[in-house]
Amino acid sequence: MGTDYRVSVVAFFMLLLLAPTVFSSSGDGLIRVGLKKRKVDHVNRLAGGVNLNEGNAGRKYGLRGNLGDPDADIVELRNYMDAQYYGEIGIGTPPQKFTVIFDTGSSNLWVPSAKCYFSVACLFHSKYKSSHSSTYKKNGKSAAIHYGTGSISGFFSQDSVEVGDLVVKEQDFIEATKEPGVTFLAAKFDGILGLGFQEISVGNAVPVWYSMVNQGLVKEPVFSFWLNRNAEEGEGGEIVFGGVDTNHFKGEHTYVPVSQKGYWQFDMGDVLVGGESTGFCSDGCSAIADSGTSLLAGPTTVITQINHAIGASGVISQECKSVVSQYGKTILDLLLSEAQPRKICSQIGLCSSGSTHDRSMIIESVVDMNSGKSSSGLHDEMCTFCEMTVVWMQSQLSRNQTEDKILDYINELCNRLPSPMGESAVDCNSLSSMPSVTFTLGGKTFDLPADQYVLKVGEGTAAQCISGFTALDVPPPRGPLWILGDVFMGKYHTVFDYGNMKVGFAEAA
């Protein structure tokens, strides 16, 4: 069970990309980027190591729509709990291929550099080699980007960037020489292509999208996203540069003006749960449409209210309470029989026979787990929670508490444990009774039913369900801010109208 939950943690921390997130052209000037999804590999989890050497073989899919090209090149992508959507670009002449997240929440293009020597993440991804490109131009200015859940640093270079049949000339981008931590190590994409405004571009570099418009490569200064949330279908989605695909939305789009350039930011109205106002945005809120964020993030105050209404609880809390439920009385009986506390978790099979740690190590392990760090492989979560339970029970027994009071107290302590990235779990059997969550945009309501805002991992009795709502408090002056990520954009086809400075939403088809 611990491993299943860790999968959710990995997917979420990889794609919360809030920064300072094969193509073909058609005869009418539209460029569409195909995004294909693949099912989660339930064997290669973080604990067992993700298969980072798996290839990205391209496949052909006939895309519908009024784009004039019936045989668009679709890049086969990994679908990690509907959390990663990415496609292929080329950099240099001849083009060196990279898979990238097309991220409306950031504005720079970066890929790993051949000069990245000391970051493990670079070893498992394609690396740009400037010496192999005839159109490379040296820049050398240093650069660093800090995302919501990861960071990179390196230096600027300039080269041609190929997006489908489009070739953007003399494009500034970052060669990443450092990718610390595990955020990008576990990612299946190589880099990120930012589609936000130049106002948040590191080094004030001109974004790729700006270059497309400035160089007259697209018919209209508009791009649009369709993200397929049906894991059973081959197509994962598409990005259309220069227009929209009319077959991927129903009705008409509701547009809201961009209120502040940087992110694609706009004003949002009330948030309702089960048709009733939360009261938090009754006077209005700000929001952004962010393709680089897997979930839907908002201020802690109202996200807590939403998760309470849908019956969600902290992922780590559930693991801890599971240990107490299954083994609590056994641990208590062993303590009462004067068994050696350090050996109890080994006796009941939750720790290896040689695994014994002092209290400081247990505390350190919990701190590491809650900050997303590794505990050096000494023991997994179940062992850690067992050892914590023993320590807590010893303390309560010394106070002559009854069995019921001790177990109640331990469960309360479990409830206090924060999840590493704020994830919350829900009962997979309760989806039909969960309320819809509604957002008001441009005077119209946009509903998210439970089957849209809950992410399901696994099959059958082993399935785990994770709330699509996570707390993120963006400080002023940018915040407080709602981030409508893939959970929302999967339900609603999204148009980013650069020419008229507005964002449009319509039900996806």
XYZ file of C-alpha atoms in Angstrom:
509
model
C 0.000 0.000 0.000
C 2.808 2.361 0.832
C 4.246 2.016 -2.637
C 0.894 2.790 -4.293
C 0.601 6.023 -2.361
C 4.142 6.980 -3.226
C 3.135 6.905 -6.902
C 0.682 9.705 -6.290
C 3.344 11.726 -4.522
C 5.736 11.348 -7.452
C 3.202 12.365 -10.069
C 2.134 15.429 -8.139
C 5.504 16.844 -7.230
C 6.779 16.437 -10.766
C 4.148 18.554 -12.366
C 3.473 21.490 -10.117
C 5.499 23.747 -12.383
C 4.719 27.328 -11.355
C 7.675 29.562 -12.383
C 9.196 33.652 -11.473
C 5.255 24.024 -16.806
C 5.723 14.638 -33.850
C 3.991 17.696 -34.933
C 2.763 18.653 -38.353
C 1.440 21.740 -40.056
C -1.716 22.073 -42.081
C -2.355 24.018 -45.221
C -4.337 26.726 -43.434
C -1.528 27.912 -41.184
C -2.511 25.918 -38.117
C 0.014 23.822 -36.242
C -1.123 21.081 -33.926
C 0.950 19.199 -31.441
C -0.243 15.684 -30.728
C -0.125 14.420 -27.170
C -0.515 10.695 -26.627
C -1.033 9.052 -23.260
C 0.148 5.711 -21.970
C -1.141 3.822 -18.986
C 0.688 3.852 -15.675
C 3.245 1.096 -15.319
C 2.119 -0.342 -11.988
C 5.299 -2.377 -11.622
C 7.920 0.322 -11.929
C 7.039 2.545 -8.984
C 9.365 4.966 -7.242
C 10.261 2.433 -4.584
C 11.270 -0.065 -7.212
C 12.724 2.430 -9.668
C 10.983 3.909 -12.683
C 12.080 2.599 -16.058
C 13.720 5.718 -17.425
C 15.133 4.067 -20.517
C 11.822 3.303 -22.149
C 11.658 4.650 -25.671
C 9.215 7.181 -27.074
C 8.337 5.504 -30.332
C 6.138 7.675 -32.531
C 2.824 6.462 -33.925
C 0.405 7.865 -36.465
C -3.145 8.782 -35.572
C -5.665 10.473 -37.816
C -6.880 13.538 -35.937
C -10.302 14.923 -36.651
C -11.055 18.577 -37.126
C -10.822 21.387 -39.618
C -7.055 21.481 -39.820
C -6.508 20.027 -43.274
C -3.938 17.404 -42.251
C -5.581 13.994 -41.666
C -2.328 12.286 -40.719
C -0.878 14.405 -37.911
C 2.154 12.981 -36.207
C 1.296 12.050 -32.611
C 4.065 11.522 -30.100
C 3.549 8.528 -27.842
C 3.595 9.800 -24.271
C 3.568 8.303 -20.840
C 0.286 8.797 -19.032
C 1.157 8.960 -15.374
C -2.245 9.182 -13.671
C -3.310 11.819 -16.230
C -0.520 13.927 -14.741
C 1.969 14.272 -17.590
C 1.184 15.449 -21.111
C 4.151 16.209 -23.303
C 5.261 16.209 -26.924
C 8.368 16.282 -29.088
C 10.362 19.219 -30.421
C 13.670 19.524 -32.229
C 16.556 21.890 -31.460
C 19.403 22.615 -33.829
C 20.311 21.713 -37.407
C 19.870 18.835 -37.933
C 17.198 18.777 -35.191
C 18.038 17.016 -31.934
C 14.826 15.546 -30.511
C 13.496 16.285 -27.010
C 10.229 15.630 -25.214
C 8.900 18.652 -23.361
C 6.006 19.764 -21.213
C 4.124 22.583 -22.952
C 3.677 24.718 -19.864
C 1.448 27.795 -19.790
C 2.650 28.476 -16.235
C 6.234 29.367 -17.236
C 7.891 31.110 -20.169
C 11.341 29.645 -20.854
C 12.441 26.743 -22.990
C 15.060 24.504 -21.441
C 16.502 21.068 -22.129
C 19.374 19.127 -20.544
C 22.813 20.086 -21.792
C 25.619 17.772 -22.851
C 27.617 19.798 -20.307
C 25.418 18.527 -17.459
C 27.964 16.283 -15.720
C 26.935 16.017 -12.095
C 23.117 15.749 -12.033
C 21.764 12.219 -12.152
C 18.598 13.404 -13.942
C 20.666 14.373 -16.992
C 21.966 10.829 -17.339
C 18.495 9.525 -18.159
C 17.375 12.157 -20.635
C 18.326 13.450 -24.066
C 21.010 16.147 -23.961
C 21.607 19.030 -26.348
C 25.002 19.016 -28.066
C 25.795 22.446 -29.498
C 28.748 21.085 -31.480
C 26.312 18.961 -33.514
C 24.288 21.951 -34.772
C 25.235 24.205 -37.687
C 22.809 26.922 -36.525
C 24.016 27.146 -32.897
C 25.038 30.557 -31.594
C 26.803 31.025 -28.290
C 25.240 33.182 -25.578
C 26.650 31.922 -22.293
C 24.591 34.070 -19.905
C 23.821 32.101 -16.730
C 20.231 31.197 -15.862
C 18.274 29.503 -13.077
C 14.582 28.624 -12.804
C 12.752 27.689 -9.612
C 9.479 25.859 -10.165
C 6.928 24.903 -7.531
C 8.517 21.491 -7.096
C 11.938 21.599 -8.651
C 14.670 23.779 -10.099
C 17.245 23.853 -12.880
C 20.237 26.020 -13.669
C 22.561 26.422 -16.610
C 23.226 28.948 -19.348
C 21.523 30.475 -22.377
C 22.234 29.397 -25.926
C 20.600 30.197 -29.255
C 19.519 27.844 -32.015
C 16.664 26.917 -34.319
C 13.690 25.216 -32.635
C 11.466 22.899 -34.628
C 7.822 22.508 -33.608
C 6.237 20.231 -36.178
C 7.002 21.727 -39.579
C 7.560 25.143 -38.026
C 11.157 26.207 -37.579
C 11.646 29.073 -35.138
C 14.957 30.747 -35.929
C 17.500 32.154 -33.478
C 15.540 31.100 -30.416
C 17.091 31.680 -26.988
C 16.817 28.694 -24.671
C 18.518 27.330 -21.573
C 20.967 24.463 -21.559
C 20.405 22.930 -18.116
C 23.643 21.843 -16.459
C 22.134 21.161 -13.037
C 18.847 19.412 -12.218
C 19.082 18.765 -8.468
C 16.745 16.465 -6.542
C 14.420 13.793 -7.893
C 11.757 15.964 -9.538
C 13.174 15.683 -13.054
C 14.938 12.374 -12.469
C 11.628 10.501 -12.383
C 10.080 12.564 -15.195
C 9.557 11.023 -18.603
C 9.968 14.380 -20.319
C 13.363 15.936 -21.017
C 12.558 19.603 -20.574
C 9.921 22.319 -20.542
C 8.665 24.708 -23.195
C 7.018 27.665 -21.489
C 3.964 29.264 -23.076
C 3.486 32.047 -20.534
C 4.211 35.743 -21.032
C 7.649 37.295 -21.348
C 7.023 39.178 -18.087
C 7.926 36.016 -16.138
C 10.643 34.804 -18.484
C 13.968 34.249 -16.729
C 16.605 36.475 -18.322
C 13.784 38.255 -20.188
C 14.266 35.715 -22.974
C 11.719 35.898 -25.785
C 9.388 32.864 -25.390
C 9.058 30.374 -28.255
C 5.395 31.332 -28.754
C 6.325 35.017 -29.153
C 8.899 34.011 -31.767
C 6.276 31.994 -33.671
C 4.048 35.071 -33.837
C 6.845 37.568 -34.554
C 8.264 35.421 -37.346
C 4.832 35.033 -38.957
C 4.746 31.268 -38.531
C 1.117 30.999 -37.367
C -2.065 32.207 -39.028
C -3.629 33.656 -35.882
C -1.992 34.589 -32.530
C -3.942 31.852 -30.745
C -3.106 28.418 -29.363
C -5.402 25.882 -27.747
C -5.247 22.746 -25.604
C -7.260 19.552 -25.644
C -6.214 17.032 -22.988
C -7.797 13.614 -23.287
C -8.674 12.174 -19.860
C -9.780 8.804 -21.241
C -6.828 6.502 -20.583
C -8.333 3.781 -22.782
C -7.953 5.860 -25.947
C -4.765 6.152 -27.955
C -4.823 9.925 -28.328
C -3.602 11.834 -25.302
C -4.588 15.248 -26.558
C -3.292 18.014 -28.774
C -2.087 21.567 -28.858
C -3.076 23.670 -31.865
C -0.771 26.579 -32.636
C -2.635 29.178 -34.672
C -6.232 28.189 -33.966
C -8.555 25.519 -32.549
C -9.764 22.047 -33.503
C -13.561 22.331 -33.629
C -14.057 18.614 -33.007
C -12.552 18.792 -29.541
C -15.107 21.014 -27.820
C -18.878 21.403 -27.520
C -20.811 24.634 -27.908
C -19.026 27.965 -27.639
C -16.159 29.129 -25.489
C -16.691 31.469 -22.574
C -13.895 34.040 -22.604
C -12.394 35.957 -19.712
C -9.898 38.803 -20.230
C -6.313 38.428 -19.059
C -6.143 40.540 -15.905
C -2.390 40.472 -15.455
C 0.296 39.376 -17.899
C 2.857 36.891 -16.682
C 0.803 33.791 -16.152
C -2.429 33.496 -18.140
C -4.247 35.158 -15.259
C -7.904 36.178 -15.097
C -10.660 36.973 -12.626
C -12.723 34.102 -11.257
C -16.044 34.230 -9.445
C -17.523 32.063 -6.735
C -16.526 28.476 -5.936
C -19.399 26.139 -5.043
C -19.457 22.652 -3.553
C -22.610 20.663 -4.194
C -24.254 23.812 -5.487
C -23.571 25.822 -2.334
C -21.129 28.715 -2.133
C -17.937 28.248 -0.138
C -18.027 31.992 0.438
C -14.327 32.294 -0.258
C -14.592 33.915 -3.680
C -17.922 35.651 -3.321
C -16.099 38.944 -3.925
C -13.971 37.447 -6.688
C -10.627 35.651 -6.911
C -7.748 35.479 -9.350
C -6.887 32.316 -11.265
C -4.537 31.053 -13.949
C -4.908 28.299 -16.545
C -1.766 26.195 -16.144
C -1.076 23.169 -18.329
C 2.071 22.477 -16.311
C 0.203 21.692 -13.090
C -1.370 18.260 -12.775
C -3.989 19.111 -10.155
C -6.190 22.034 -9.253
C -4.585 24.191 -6.573
C -6.044 26.915 -4.410
C -5.706 28.670 -1.050
C -5.458 26.316 1.929
C -8.581 27.721 3.572
C -11.012 26.795 0.805
C -9.167 23.664 -0.419
C -9.481 22.281 3.105
C -13.187 23.062 2.974
C -13.559 21.294 -0.390
C -11.584 18.221 0.672
C -13.617 17.965 3.853
C -16.844 18.095 1.813
C -15.701 15.265 -0.469
C -14.462 13.137 2.429
C -10.750 13.416 1.628
C -8.023 12.876 4.197
C -4.252 13.127 4.124
C -2.483 10.326 2.272
C 0.193 9.911 4.936
C -2.470 9.999 7.653
C -4.255 7.087 5.978
C -1.088 4.987 5.863
C -0.400 5.676 9.498
C -3.970 4.854 10.541
C -3.850 1.669 8.478
C -0.905 0.443 10.558
C -2.744 1.322 13.770
C -5.936 -0.399 12.580
C -4.220 -3.601 11.523
C -1.448 -3.898 14.058
C -2.256 -1.490 16.905
C -3.645 -4.068 19.328
C -0.853 -6.526 18.516
C 1.780 -3.879 19.223
C 0.023 -2.956 22.452
C -0.173 -6.602 23.562
C 3.524 -7.090 22.844
C 4.405 -4.002 24.831
C 2.268 -5.213 27.750
C 3.994 -8.596 27.601
C 7.280 -6.725 28.017
C 8.584 -7.602 24.587
C 11.606 -5.582 23.513
C 10.182 -2.442 21.877
C 12.999 -2.243 19.327
C 12.154 -5.707 17.985
C 8.353 -5.503 17.909
C 8.070 -4.189 14.335
C 10.401 -6.929 13.139
C 8.370 -9.555 14.996
C 5.154 -8.578 13.239
C 6.884 -8.362 9.860
C 6.735 -4.651 9.159
C 10.489 -4.153 9.425
C 13.407 -6.330 8.392
C 14.847 -8.470 11.155
C 17.906 -6.286 11.528
C 16.021 -2.995 11.397
C 16.141 -1.232 14.746
C 16.486 2.499 15.170
C 16.618 4.913 18.047
C 13.981 7.597 18.475
C 16.053 10.273 16.801
C 16.309 8.132 13.665
C 12.550 7.549 13.639
C 11.894 11.271 13.918
C 14.468 11.992 11.213
C 12.812 9.455 8.946
C 9.418 11.102 9.382
C 10.895 14.533 8.699
C 12.581 13.225 5.548
C 9.374 11.584 4.368
C 7.322 14.723 4.898
C 9.813 16.822 2.966
C 9.960 14.382 0.079
C 13.454 13.141 0.889
C 14.711 9.601 0.962
C 15.327 7.850 4.270
C 18.433 6.189 2.809
C 16.524 3.015 2.046
C 16.749 1.777 5.633
C 13.042 1.073 5.887
C 9.840 1.851 4.091
C 6.838 3.789 5.303
C 5.095 0.850 6.950
C 8.153 0.157 9.070
C 8.445 3.842 9.944
C 4.814 4.125 11.016
C 5.134 0.963 13.090
C 8.160 2.350 14.899
C 6.361 5.637 15.511
C 3.373 3.752 16.911
C 5.600 1.831 19.332
C 7.157 5.079 20.581
C 3.760 6.738 21.004
C 2.248 3.730 22.774
C 5.162 3.467 25.168
C 4.553 7.060 26.168
C 0.847 6.462 26.780
C 1.376 3.220 28.704
C 3.657 5.070 31.080
C 0.637 7.241 31.880
C -1.572 4.215 32.611
C -4.022 5.001 29.790
C -6.635 2.428 28.741
C -6.360 0.511 25.461
C -9.194 2.427 23.797
C -7.771 5.785 24.808
C -4.325 4.817 23.581
C -5.605 3.722 20.163
C -7.776 6.833 19.849
C -4.791 8.990 20.730
C -2.536 7.290 18.165
C -5.165 7.788 15.463
C -5.355 11.464 16.366
C -1.590 11.726 16.008
C -1.875 10.062 12.585
C -4.377 12.725 11.555
C -1.782 15.370 12.372
C 0.799 13.993 9.961
C 1.097 16.222 6.879
C 1.286 14.674 3.433
C 4.561 15.509 1.656
C 2.962 17.557 -1.128
C -0.489 18.094 0.334
C -2.170 15.109 -1.310
C -5.468 13.834 0.029
C -7.073 10.422 -0.515
C -10.745 9.582 -0.975
C -12.763 6.362 -0.889
C -12.960 4.970 -4.435
C -16.374 3.487 -3.626
C -17.840 6.879 -2.761
C -17.403 8.701 -6.058
C -21.104 8.510 -6.929
C -22.052 10.286 -3.704
C -19.394 13.008 -3.850
C -20.604 16.527 -4.653
C -19.627 18.387 -7.791
C -17.310 21.376 -7.425
C -18.222 24.405 -9.520
C -16.192 27.402 -10.663
C -17.693 30.622 -11.980
C -15.895 32.126 -14.970
C -17.185 34.968 -17.105
C -20.570 34.761 -15.387
C -21.021 31.071 -16.306
C -20.585 27.987 -14.162
C -18.131 25.183 -14.910
C -18.820 21.953 -13.043
C -16.299 19.302 -12.105
C -17.991 16.017 -11.135
C -16.184 13.541 -8.897
C -15.029 11.336 -11.763
C -13.210 14.380 -13.166
C -11.566 15.680 -9.991
C -10.550 12.314 -8.522
C -7.442 10.606 -9.897
C -7.544 6.825 -9.705
C -4.379 4.745 -9.419
C -4.402 0.979 -9.817
C -7.101 -1.555 -10.569
C -9.756 -3.399 -8.579
C -9.295 -3.730 -4.831
C -5.777 -2.318 -5.099
C -7.019 0.979 -6.558
C -6.235 4.189 -4.718
C -8.138 7.430 -5.312
C -6.571 10.847 -4.855
C -8.329 14.188 -4.585
C -7.555 16.509 -7.475
C -7.576 19.494 -5.123
C -4.369 20.541 -3.415
C -3.522 23.530 -1.267
C -1.064 26.125 -2.518
C -0.810 29.564 -0.980
C 0.711 31.964 -3.492
C 1.851 35.080 -1.605
C 1.016 38.647 -2.652
C 1.364 40.463 -4.949
C 0.696 37.507 -7.289
C -1.524 35.695 -4.822
C -3.804 34.525 -3.502
C -4.229 32.591 -6.706
C -6.136 29.585 -8.017
C -4.286 27.316 -10.421
C -6.595 25.542 -12.851
C -4.326 22.713 -13.948
C -4.858 19.548 -15.958
C -7.779 18.442 -13.766
C -9.725 21.463 -15.040
C -8.240 21.716 -18.542
C -9.006 18.042 -19.126
C -12.685 18.748 -18.628
C -12.666 22.075 -20.480
C -10.985 22.730 -23.825
C -8.894 25.865 -23.347
C -8.052 28.612 -25.825
C -5.204 31.045 -25.158
C -5.958 34.086 -27.318
C -2.745 36.103 -27.362
C -4.048 38.578 -29.931
C -7.050 39.626 -27.846
C -5.532 38.909 -24.404
C -8.197 36.498 -23.236
C -8.666 32.848 -22.224
C -11.633 30.751 -23.338
C -13.193 27.578 -21.921
C -15.675 25.142 -23.465
C -16.637 21.599 -22.576
C -14.132 19.200 -24.125
C -15.320 16.614 -26.629
